[in-house]
Coordinates of C-alpha atoms in Angstrom, one line a residue:
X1 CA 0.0 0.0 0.0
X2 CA 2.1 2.5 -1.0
X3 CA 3.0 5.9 -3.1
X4 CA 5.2 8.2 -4.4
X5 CA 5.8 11.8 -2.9
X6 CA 8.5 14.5 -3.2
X7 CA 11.3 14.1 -0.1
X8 CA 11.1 16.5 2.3
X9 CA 14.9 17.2 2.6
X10 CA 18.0 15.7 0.2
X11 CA 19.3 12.2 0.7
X12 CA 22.3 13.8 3.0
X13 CA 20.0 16.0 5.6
X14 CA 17.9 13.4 5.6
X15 CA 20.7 10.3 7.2
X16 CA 21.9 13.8 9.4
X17 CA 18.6 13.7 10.6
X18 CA 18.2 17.9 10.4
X19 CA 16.1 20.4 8.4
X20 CA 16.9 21.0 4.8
X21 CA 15.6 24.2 3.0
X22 CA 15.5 22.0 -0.4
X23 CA 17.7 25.0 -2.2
X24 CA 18.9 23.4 -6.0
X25 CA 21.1 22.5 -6.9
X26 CA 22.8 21.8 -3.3
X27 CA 20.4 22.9 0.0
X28 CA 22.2 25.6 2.2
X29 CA 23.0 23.1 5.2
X30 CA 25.1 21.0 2.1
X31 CA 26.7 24.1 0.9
X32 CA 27.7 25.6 4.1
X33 CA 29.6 22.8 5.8
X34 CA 31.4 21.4 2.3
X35 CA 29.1 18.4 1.9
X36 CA 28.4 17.0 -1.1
X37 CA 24.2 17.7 -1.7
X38 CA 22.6 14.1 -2.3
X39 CA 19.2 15.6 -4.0
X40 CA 15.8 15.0 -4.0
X41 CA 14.4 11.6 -4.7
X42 CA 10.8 10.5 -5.0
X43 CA 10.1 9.1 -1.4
X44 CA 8.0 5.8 -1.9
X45 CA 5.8 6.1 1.2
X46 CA 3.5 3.1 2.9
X47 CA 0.2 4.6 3.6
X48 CA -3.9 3.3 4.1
X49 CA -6.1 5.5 2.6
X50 CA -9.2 6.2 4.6
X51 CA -8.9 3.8 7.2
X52 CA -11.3 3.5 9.6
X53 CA -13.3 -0.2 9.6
X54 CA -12.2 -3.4 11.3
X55 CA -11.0 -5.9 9.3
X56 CA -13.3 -8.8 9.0
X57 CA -12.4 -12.8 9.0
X58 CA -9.3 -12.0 10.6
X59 CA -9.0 -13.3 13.2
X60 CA -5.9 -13.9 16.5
X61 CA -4.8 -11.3 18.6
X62 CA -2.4 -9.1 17.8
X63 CA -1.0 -5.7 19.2
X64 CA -2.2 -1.9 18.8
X65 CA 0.1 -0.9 16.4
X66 CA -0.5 -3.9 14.3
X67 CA -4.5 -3.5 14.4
X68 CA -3.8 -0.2 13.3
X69 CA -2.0 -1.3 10.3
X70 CA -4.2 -3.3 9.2
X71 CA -7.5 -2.0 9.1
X72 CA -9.6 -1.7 6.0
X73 CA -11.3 1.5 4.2
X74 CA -14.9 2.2 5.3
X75 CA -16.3 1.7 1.8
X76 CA -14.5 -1.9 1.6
X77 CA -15.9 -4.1 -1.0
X78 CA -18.2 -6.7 0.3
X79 CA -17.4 -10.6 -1.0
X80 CA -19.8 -11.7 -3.2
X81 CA -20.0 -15.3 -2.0
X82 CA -20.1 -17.1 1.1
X83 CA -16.8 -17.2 3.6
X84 CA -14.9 -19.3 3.2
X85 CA -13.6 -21.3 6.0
X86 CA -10.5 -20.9 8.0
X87 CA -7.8 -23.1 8.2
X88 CA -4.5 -23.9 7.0
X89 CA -3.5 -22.6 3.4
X90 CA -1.7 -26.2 2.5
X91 CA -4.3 -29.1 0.7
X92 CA -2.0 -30.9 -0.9
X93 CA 1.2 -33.3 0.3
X94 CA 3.8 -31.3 0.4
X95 CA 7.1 -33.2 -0.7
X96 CA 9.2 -34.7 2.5
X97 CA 12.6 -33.3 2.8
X98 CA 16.0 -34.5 4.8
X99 CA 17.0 -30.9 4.6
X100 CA 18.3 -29.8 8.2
X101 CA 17.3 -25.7 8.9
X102 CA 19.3 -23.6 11.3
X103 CA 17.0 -20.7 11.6
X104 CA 13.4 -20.4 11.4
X105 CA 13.7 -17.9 8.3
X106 CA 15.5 -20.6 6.1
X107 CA 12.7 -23.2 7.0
X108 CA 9.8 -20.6 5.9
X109 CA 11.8 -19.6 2.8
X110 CA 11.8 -23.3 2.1
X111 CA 8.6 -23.6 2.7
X112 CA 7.1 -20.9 0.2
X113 CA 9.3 -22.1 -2.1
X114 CA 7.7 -25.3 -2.1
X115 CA 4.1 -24.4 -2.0
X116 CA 4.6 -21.8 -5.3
X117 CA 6.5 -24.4 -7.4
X118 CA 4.4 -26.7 -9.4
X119 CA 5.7 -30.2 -9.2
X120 CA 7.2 -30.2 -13.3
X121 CA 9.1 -27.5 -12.1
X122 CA 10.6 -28.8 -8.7
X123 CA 13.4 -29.9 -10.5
X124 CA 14.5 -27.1 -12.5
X125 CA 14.4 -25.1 -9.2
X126 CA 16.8 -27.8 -7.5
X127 CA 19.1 -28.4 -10.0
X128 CA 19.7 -24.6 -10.6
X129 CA 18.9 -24.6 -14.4
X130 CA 15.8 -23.0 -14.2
X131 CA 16.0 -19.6 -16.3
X132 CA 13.6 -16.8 -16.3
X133 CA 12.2 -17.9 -19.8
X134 CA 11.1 -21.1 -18.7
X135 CA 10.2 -20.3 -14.7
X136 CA 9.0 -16.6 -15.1
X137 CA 5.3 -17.7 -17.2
X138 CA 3.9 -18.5 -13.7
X139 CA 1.5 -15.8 -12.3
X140 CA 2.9 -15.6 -8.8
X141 CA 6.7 -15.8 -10.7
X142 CA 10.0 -17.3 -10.1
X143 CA 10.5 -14.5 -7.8
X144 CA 9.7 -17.0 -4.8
X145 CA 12.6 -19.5 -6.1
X146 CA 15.3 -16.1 -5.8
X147 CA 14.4 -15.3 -2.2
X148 CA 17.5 -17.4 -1.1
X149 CA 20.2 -15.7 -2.4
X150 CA 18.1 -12.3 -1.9
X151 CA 18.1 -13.3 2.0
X152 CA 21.7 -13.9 1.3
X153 CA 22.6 -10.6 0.2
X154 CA 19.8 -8.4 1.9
X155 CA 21.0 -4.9 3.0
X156 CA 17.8 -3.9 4.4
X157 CA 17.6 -2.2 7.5
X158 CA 15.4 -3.6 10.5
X159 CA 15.3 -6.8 9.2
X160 CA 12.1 -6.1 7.1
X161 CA 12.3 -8.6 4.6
X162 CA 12.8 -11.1 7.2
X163 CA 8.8 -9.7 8.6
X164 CA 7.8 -10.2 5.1
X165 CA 9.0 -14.0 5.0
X166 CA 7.5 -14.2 8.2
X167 CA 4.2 -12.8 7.0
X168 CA 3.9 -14.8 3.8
X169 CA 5.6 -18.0 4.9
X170 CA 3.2 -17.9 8.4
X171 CA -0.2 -17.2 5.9
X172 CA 1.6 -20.1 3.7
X173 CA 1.0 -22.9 6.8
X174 CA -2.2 -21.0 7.9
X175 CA -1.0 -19.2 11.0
X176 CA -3.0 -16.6 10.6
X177 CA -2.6 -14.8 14.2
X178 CA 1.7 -14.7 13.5
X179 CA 1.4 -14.1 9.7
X180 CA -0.6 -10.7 10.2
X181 CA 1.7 -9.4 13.1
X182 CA 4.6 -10.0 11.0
X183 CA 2.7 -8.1 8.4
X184 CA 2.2 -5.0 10.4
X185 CA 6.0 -5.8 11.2
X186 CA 7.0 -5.7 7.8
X187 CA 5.1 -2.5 7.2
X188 CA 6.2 -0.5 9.9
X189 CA 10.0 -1.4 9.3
X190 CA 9.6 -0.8 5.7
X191 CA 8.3 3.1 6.3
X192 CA 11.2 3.5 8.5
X193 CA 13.5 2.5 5.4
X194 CA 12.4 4.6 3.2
X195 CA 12.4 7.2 5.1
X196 CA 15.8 6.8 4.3
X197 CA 17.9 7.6 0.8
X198 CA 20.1 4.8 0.2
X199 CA 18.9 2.1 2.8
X200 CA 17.9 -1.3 1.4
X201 CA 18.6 -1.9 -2.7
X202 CA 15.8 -2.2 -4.8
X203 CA 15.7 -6.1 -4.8
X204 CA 15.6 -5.8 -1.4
X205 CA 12.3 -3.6 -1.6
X206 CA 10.9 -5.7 -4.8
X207 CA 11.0 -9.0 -2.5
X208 CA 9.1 -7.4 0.1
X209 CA 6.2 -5.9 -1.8
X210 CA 5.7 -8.9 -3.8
X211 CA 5.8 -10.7 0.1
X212 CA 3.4 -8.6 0.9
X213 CA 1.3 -9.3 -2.3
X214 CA 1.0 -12.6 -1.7
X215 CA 0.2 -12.2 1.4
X216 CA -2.7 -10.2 0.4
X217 CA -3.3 -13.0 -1.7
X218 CA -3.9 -15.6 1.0
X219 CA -5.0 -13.4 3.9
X220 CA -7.3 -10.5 2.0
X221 CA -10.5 -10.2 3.1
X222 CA -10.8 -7.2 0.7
X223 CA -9.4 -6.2 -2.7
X224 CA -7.9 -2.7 -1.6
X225 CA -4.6 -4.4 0.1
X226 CA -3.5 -6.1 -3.2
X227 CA -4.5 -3.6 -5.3
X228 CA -1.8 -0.9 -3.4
X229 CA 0.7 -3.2 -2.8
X230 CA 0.4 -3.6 -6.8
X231 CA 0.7 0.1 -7.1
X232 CA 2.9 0.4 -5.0
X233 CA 5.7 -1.9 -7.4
X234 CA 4.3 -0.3 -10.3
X235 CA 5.6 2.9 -9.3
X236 CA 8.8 1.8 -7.9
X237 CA 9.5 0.2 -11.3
X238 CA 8.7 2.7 -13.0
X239 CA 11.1 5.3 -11.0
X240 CA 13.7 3.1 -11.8
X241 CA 13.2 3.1 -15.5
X242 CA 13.8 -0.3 -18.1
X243 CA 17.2 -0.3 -18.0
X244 CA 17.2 -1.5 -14.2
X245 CA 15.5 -4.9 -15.2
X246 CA 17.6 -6.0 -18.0
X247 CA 19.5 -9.0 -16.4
X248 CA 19.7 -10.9 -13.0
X249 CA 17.6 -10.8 -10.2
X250 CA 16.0 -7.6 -11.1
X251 CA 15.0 -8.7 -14.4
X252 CA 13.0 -12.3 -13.0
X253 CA 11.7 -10.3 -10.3
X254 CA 10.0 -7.6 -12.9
X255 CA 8.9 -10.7 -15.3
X256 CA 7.5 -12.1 -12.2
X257 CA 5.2 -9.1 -11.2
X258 CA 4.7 -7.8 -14.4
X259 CA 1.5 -9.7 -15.1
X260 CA -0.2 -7.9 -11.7
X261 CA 0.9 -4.7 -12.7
X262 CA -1.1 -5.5 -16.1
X263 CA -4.1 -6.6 -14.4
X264 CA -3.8 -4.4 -11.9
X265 CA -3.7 -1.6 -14.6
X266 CA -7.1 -3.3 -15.9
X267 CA -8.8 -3.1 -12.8
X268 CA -8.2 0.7 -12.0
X269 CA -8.7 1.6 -15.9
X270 CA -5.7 3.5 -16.3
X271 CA -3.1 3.6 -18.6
X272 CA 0.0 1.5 -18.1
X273 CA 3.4 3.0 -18.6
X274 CA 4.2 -0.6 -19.9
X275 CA 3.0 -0.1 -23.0
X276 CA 5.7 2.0 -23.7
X277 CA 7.9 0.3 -26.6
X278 CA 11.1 0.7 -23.9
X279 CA 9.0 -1.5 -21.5
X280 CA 8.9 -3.9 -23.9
X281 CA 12.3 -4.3 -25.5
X282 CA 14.7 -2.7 -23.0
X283 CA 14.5 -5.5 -20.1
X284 CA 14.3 -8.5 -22.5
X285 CA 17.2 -7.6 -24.2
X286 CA 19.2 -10.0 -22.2
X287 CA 17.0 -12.7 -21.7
X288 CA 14.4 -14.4 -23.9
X289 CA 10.8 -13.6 -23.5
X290 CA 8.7 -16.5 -22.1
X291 CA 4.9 -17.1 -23.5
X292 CA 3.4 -15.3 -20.7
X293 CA 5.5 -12.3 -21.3
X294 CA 4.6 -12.4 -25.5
X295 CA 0.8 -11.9 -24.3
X296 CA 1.7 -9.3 -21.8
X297 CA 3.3 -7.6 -25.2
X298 CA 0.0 -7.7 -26.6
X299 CA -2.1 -6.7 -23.6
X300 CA -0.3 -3.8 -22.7
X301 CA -2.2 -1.4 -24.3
X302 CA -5.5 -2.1 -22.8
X303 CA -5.8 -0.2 -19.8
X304 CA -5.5 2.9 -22.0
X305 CA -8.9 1.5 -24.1
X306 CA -10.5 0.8 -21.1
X307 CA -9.3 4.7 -19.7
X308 CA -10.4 6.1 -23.2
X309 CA -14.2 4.0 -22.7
X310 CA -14.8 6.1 -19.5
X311 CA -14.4 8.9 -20.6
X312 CA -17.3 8.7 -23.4
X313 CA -20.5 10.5 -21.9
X314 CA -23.8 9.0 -21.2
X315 CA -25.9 9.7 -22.9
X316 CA -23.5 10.5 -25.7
X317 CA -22.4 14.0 -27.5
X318 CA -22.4 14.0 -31.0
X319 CA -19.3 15.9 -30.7
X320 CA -17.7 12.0 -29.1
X321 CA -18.7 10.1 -32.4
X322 CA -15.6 10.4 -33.7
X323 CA -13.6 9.6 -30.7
X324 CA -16.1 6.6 -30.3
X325 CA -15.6 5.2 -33.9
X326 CA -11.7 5.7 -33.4
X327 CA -12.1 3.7 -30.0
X328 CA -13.9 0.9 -31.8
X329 CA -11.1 0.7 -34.2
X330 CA -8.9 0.5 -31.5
X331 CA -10.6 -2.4 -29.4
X332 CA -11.2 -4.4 -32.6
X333 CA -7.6 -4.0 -32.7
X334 CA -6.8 -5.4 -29.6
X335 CA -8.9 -8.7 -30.4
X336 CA -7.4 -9.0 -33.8
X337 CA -3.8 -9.1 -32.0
X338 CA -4.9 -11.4 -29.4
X339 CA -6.7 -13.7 -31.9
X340 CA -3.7 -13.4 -34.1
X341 CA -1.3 -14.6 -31.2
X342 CA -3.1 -17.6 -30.0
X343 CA -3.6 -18.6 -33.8
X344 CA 0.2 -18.0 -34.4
X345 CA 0.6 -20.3 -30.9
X346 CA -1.1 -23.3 -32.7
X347 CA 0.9 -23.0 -35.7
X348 CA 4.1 -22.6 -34.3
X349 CA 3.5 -25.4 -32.1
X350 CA 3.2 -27.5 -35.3
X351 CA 1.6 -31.0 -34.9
X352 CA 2.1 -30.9 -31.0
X353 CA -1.2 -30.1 -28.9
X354 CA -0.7 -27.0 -27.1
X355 CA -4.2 -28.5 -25.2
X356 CA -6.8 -31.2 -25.9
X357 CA -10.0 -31.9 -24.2
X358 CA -10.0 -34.2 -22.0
X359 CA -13.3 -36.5 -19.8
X360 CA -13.1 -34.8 -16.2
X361 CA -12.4 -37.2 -13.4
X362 CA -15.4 -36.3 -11.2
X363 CA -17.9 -39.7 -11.0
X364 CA -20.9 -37.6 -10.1
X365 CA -22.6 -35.4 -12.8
X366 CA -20.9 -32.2 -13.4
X367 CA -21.5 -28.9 -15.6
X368 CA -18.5 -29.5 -17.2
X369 CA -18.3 -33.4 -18.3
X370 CA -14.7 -32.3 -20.3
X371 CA -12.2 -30.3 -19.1
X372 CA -8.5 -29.2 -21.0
X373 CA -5.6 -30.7 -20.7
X374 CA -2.4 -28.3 -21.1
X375 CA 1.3 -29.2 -22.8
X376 CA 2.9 -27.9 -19.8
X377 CA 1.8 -25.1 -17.3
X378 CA 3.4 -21.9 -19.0
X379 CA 0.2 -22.5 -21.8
X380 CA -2.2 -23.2 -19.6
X381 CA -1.9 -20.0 -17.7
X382 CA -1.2 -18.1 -20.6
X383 CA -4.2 -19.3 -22.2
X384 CA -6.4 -19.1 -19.0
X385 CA -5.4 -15.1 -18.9
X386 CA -5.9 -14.8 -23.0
X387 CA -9.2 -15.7 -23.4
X388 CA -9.8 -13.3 -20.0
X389 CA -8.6 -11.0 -21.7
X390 CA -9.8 -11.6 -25.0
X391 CA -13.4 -11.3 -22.9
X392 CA -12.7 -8.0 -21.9
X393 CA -12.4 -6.8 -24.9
X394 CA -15.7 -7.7 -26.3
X395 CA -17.4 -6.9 -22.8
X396 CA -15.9 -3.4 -23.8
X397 CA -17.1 -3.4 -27.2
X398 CA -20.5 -4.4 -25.7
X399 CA -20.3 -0.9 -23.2
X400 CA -19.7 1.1 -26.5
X401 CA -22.6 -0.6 -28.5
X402 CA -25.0 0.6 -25.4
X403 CA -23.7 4.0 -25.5
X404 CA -23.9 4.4 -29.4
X405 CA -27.5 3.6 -29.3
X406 CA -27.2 1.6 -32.4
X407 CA -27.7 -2.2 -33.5
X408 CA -25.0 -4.4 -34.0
X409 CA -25.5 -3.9 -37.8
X410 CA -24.9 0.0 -37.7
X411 CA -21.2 -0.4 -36.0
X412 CA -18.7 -0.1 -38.5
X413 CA -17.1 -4.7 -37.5
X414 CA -15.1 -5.7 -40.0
X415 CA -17.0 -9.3 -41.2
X416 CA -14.7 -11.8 -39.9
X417 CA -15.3 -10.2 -36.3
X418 CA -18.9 -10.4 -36.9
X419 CA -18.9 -13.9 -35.2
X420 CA -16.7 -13.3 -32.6
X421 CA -18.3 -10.2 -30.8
X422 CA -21.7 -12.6 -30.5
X423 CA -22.7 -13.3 -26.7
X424 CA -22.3 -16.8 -27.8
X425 CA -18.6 -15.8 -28.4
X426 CA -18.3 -14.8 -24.9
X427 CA -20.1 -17.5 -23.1
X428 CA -17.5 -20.0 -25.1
X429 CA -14.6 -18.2 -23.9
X430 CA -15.9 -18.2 -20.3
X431 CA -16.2 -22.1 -21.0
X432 CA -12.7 -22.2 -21.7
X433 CA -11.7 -20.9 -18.2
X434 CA -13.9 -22.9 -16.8
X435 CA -12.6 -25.9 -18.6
X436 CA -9.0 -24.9 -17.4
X437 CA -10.0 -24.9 -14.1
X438 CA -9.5 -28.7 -13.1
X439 CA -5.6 -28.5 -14.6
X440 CA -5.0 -25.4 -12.6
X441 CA -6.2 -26.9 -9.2
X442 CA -4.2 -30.4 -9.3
X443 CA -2.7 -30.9 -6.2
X444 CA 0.6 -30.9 -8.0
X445 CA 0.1 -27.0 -9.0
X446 CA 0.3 -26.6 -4.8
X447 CA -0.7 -22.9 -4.1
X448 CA 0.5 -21.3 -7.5
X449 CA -2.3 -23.3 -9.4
X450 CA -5.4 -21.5 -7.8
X451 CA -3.7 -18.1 -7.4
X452 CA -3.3 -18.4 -11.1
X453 CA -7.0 -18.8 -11.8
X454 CA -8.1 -15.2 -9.1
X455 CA -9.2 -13.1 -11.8
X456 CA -10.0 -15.3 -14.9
X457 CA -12.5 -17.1 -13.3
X458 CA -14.0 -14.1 -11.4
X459 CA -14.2 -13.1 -15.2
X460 CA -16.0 -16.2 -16.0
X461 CA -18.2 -15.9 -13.3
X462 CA -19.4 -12.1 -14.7
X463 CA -20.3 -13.6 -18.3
X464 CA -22.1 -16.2 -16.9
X465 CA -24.5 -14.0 -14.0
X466 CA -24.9 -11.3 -17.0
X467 CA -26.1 -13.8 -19.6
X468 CA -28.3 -15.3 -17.0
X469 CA -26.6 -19.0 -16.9
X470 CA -27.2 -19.2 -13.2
X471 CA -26.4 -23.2 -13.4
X472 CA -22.7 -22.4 -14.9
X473 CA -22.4 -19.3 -12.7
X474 CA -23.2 -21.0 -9.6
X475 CA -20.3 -23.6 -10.6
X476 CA -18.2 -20.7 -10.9
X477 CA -19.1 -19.7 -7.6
X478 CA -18.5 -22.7 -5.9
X479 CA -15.1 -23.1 -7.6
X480 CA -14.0 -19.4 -6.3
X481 CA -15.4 -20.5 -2.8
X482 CA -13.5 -23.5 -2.5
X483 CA -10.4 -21.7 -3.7
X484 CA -10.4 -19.5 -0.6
X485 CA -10.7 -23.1 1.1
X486 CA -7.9 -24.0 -0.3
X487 CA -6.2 -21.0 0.9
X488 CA -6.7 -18.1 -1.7
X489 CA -8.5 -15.9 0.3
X490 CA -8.6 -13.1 -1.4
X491 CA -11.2 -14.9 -4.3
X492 CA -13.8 -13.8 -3.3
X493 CA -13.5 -9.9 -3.8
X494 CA -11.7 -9.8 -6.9
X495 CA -14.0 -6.8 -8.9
X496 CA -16.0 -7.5 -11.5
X497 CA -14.6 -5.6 -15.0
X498 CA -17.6 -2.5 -16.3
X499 CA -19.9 -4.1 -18.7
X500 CA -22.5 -3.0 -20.8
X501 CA -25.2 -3.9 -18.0
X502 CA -23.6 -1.6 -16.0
X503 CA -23.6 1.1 -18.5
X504 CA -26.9 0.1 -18.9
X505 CA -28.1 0.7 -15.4
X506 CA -26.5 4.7 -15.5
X507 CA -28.2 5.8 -18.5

């Protein structure tokens, strides 16, 4: 939960401790006793907006201070399904180890480590010849699989990323009372380095954040927490510019976080300074560029359409109909890229499945009687976030037809999209997540799996409720449900994307 404001004082009256009149380009205190003037520097700041409720479903004691951190904004969102029940994160046998720890830190590191690796990947992680091309595809990242030498070589003052291992490895084995003190730990520490120029390097501060992300991730009762922690790395990437992430540690950690920055991005329908053409060439100049990260390519741009869609007036001004024909341009765009790559998937994959359908193993009657199979896991959660995204788009295109006022025969679609911007279209793509959904929650995919499927099938879940499919839509409820019993927590309260019933319900 975080932001970016202008210091105070330069980066040497600020370790002195004293006043600084912020003179450029050196302050008066700098000049007068010969010290060299360190600037001014953005301040990246830990903050809760509007706090004032209680947070809700957490519960174990824990200290003033640490209540205090962790309350929740007054207007929180309110789950849309039932709670989920407490409990400990880990369903799934977790893989016996001889391994001997001498601290409690090395044991927790060890232990998220295991719980985000799927089991085809175990191996690369052990034998140390997992690269970020082939580990970074997963939504919650290699990052997890770095946090070793990180520890290793952390700088950071107060021990704040230890908190944050605390906090995430605690929510991890369902200690819910010692994860959240650790994270108001972890939060307090981490304004007090700050506060500081210089103090902790920026893999130091990455590792925390996305600590604290995950956290969110298992613990949230509420979107808000994710949402700023999100920000929060967005901005500190962005301060650092492209040229930071090209190589090493830096660069897996970006690849790893860069697919909640996009959908993050989504969510608050702003503009993404990732779909700048640096963004996308600068850090992968050293390293190969994994599936996941080809569809982030593509995506990049969406927030901005999704920005531009707001801003069209209901009812509509005659004076927006050319901004609204070049915003329908724009979107069919979009879908034509994202069509375009998965084709270009299929064909490059030449006569090897990239997935196949396959009879689910349930014996009792279910909605879905075939589910997908997936090559490997980099496809299947690239896919799962395609056709999510790919449903956004026409959801979107569905908003504009509403505000046009016009019938699908008096927008200016290009035939061969004709087909594809059907409801039908839609409800297929939905299917698709749906279908993916059996492969993602294998109890080999250990705690990655089902974080990978938070907002796809929240997605899914929308098409179905809108189109009045309450059969399939209570399956998608169910599945998000038991995904917070898994340990996902935050499932529930994932929003919902602005659709063209929603746009309906303002005019």
């Amino acid at each position: 939960m975080s932001g970016i404001r202008k210091a105070k004082r330069c980066s040497t009256c600020a370790v002195r401790k004293i006043t600084c009149d912020q003179k450029a380009p050196s302050c008066s205190q700098c000049l007068l006793t010969g010290r060299t003037c360190g600037g001014y520097h953005g301040q990246t700041v830990f903050v809760q907006h509007g706090f004032g409720g209680k947070r809700v479903r957490r519960k174990g004691k824990t200290d003033p201070e640490t209540a205090k951190c962790l309350q929740i904004p007054d207007n929180k969102q309110e789950a849309k399904y039932p709670k989920a029940r407490t409990g400990p994160a880990i369903k799934f046998q977790l893989a016996q180890t001889k391994e001997k720890f001498s601290t409690e830190q090395e044991y927790l590191v060890s232990i998220i480590i295991e719980n985000f690796t799927p089991a085809q990947e175990v191996l690369l992680v052990n034998s140390g010849s997992g690269t970020a091309a082939c580990l970074n595809s997963r939504v919650c990242g290699a990052w997890v699989t770095l946090l070793p030498d990180i520890v290793a070589l952390s700088s950071v003052h107060l021990n704040v990323l230890q908190f944050a291992i605390k906090s995430l490895g605690y929510s991890v084995l369902g200690k819910v009372s010692e994860a959240l003190e650790a994270y108001g730990e972890t939060l307090r520490s981490l304004n007090d380095v700050l506060g500081v120029a210089g103090e902790g390097s920026l893999e130091d501060l990455l590792a925390v954040m996305l600590c604290l992300s995950m956290t969110e991730v298992l613990q949230g009762t509420e979107h808000t927490g994710w949402a700023m922690h999100t920000q929060g790395i967005s901005k500190l990437v962005q301060e650092r510019g492209p040229e930071t992430f090209k190589r090493g540690v830096l660069h897996q950690l970006f690849t790893s976080f860069r697919i909640f920055m996009v959908l993050g991005s989504i969510q608050q329908r702003k503009d993404s300074f990732l779909d700048d053409p640096s963004w996308k060439t600068i850090p992968f100049m050293s390293e190969p560029k994994s599936l996941m990260q080809s569809l982030l390519d593509e995506v990049a741009g969406l927030p901005a359409l999704l920005q531009r869609l707001d801003t069209i007036s209901i009812p509509r001004r005659e004076s927006q109909d050319r901004e609204i024909s070049s915003l329908l341009s724009d979107f069919l765009s979009q879908m034509n890229h994202l069509e375009d790559w998965e084709k270009n998937l299929k064909l490059t994959s030449g006569s090897n499945l990239v997935w196949w359908p396959v009879a689910s193993s349930s014996e009792r009657k279910t909605t879905f009687p075939t589910s997908y199979g997936f090559a490997n896991i980099l496809i299947a959660n690239t896919m799962l976030h395609c056709w999510s995204f790919l449903i956004i788009v026409q959801i979107s295109i569905g908003s504009l037809r509403i505000v046009t006022d016009r019938n699908d025969t008096g927008l200016p679609v290009e035939p061969r999209h004709r087909s594809g911007l059907s409801q039908d279209k839609t409800v297929e793509l939905a299917k698709d997540i749906c279908k993916s959904m059996q492969y993602h929650l294998q109890p080999e995919m250990k705690l990655y799996g089902p974080a990978a499927t938070l907002f796809p099938i929240n997605i899914a879940f929308q098409v179905f409720r809108e189109a009045g499919m309450m059969k399939v839509a209570a399956w998608c409820e169910d599945s998000i449900v038991k995904l917070g019993q898994i340990g996902v927590r935050l499932a529930p309260y994932v929003p919902w994307i602005k659709s063209s019933e929603s746009v309906q319900s303002e005019i």
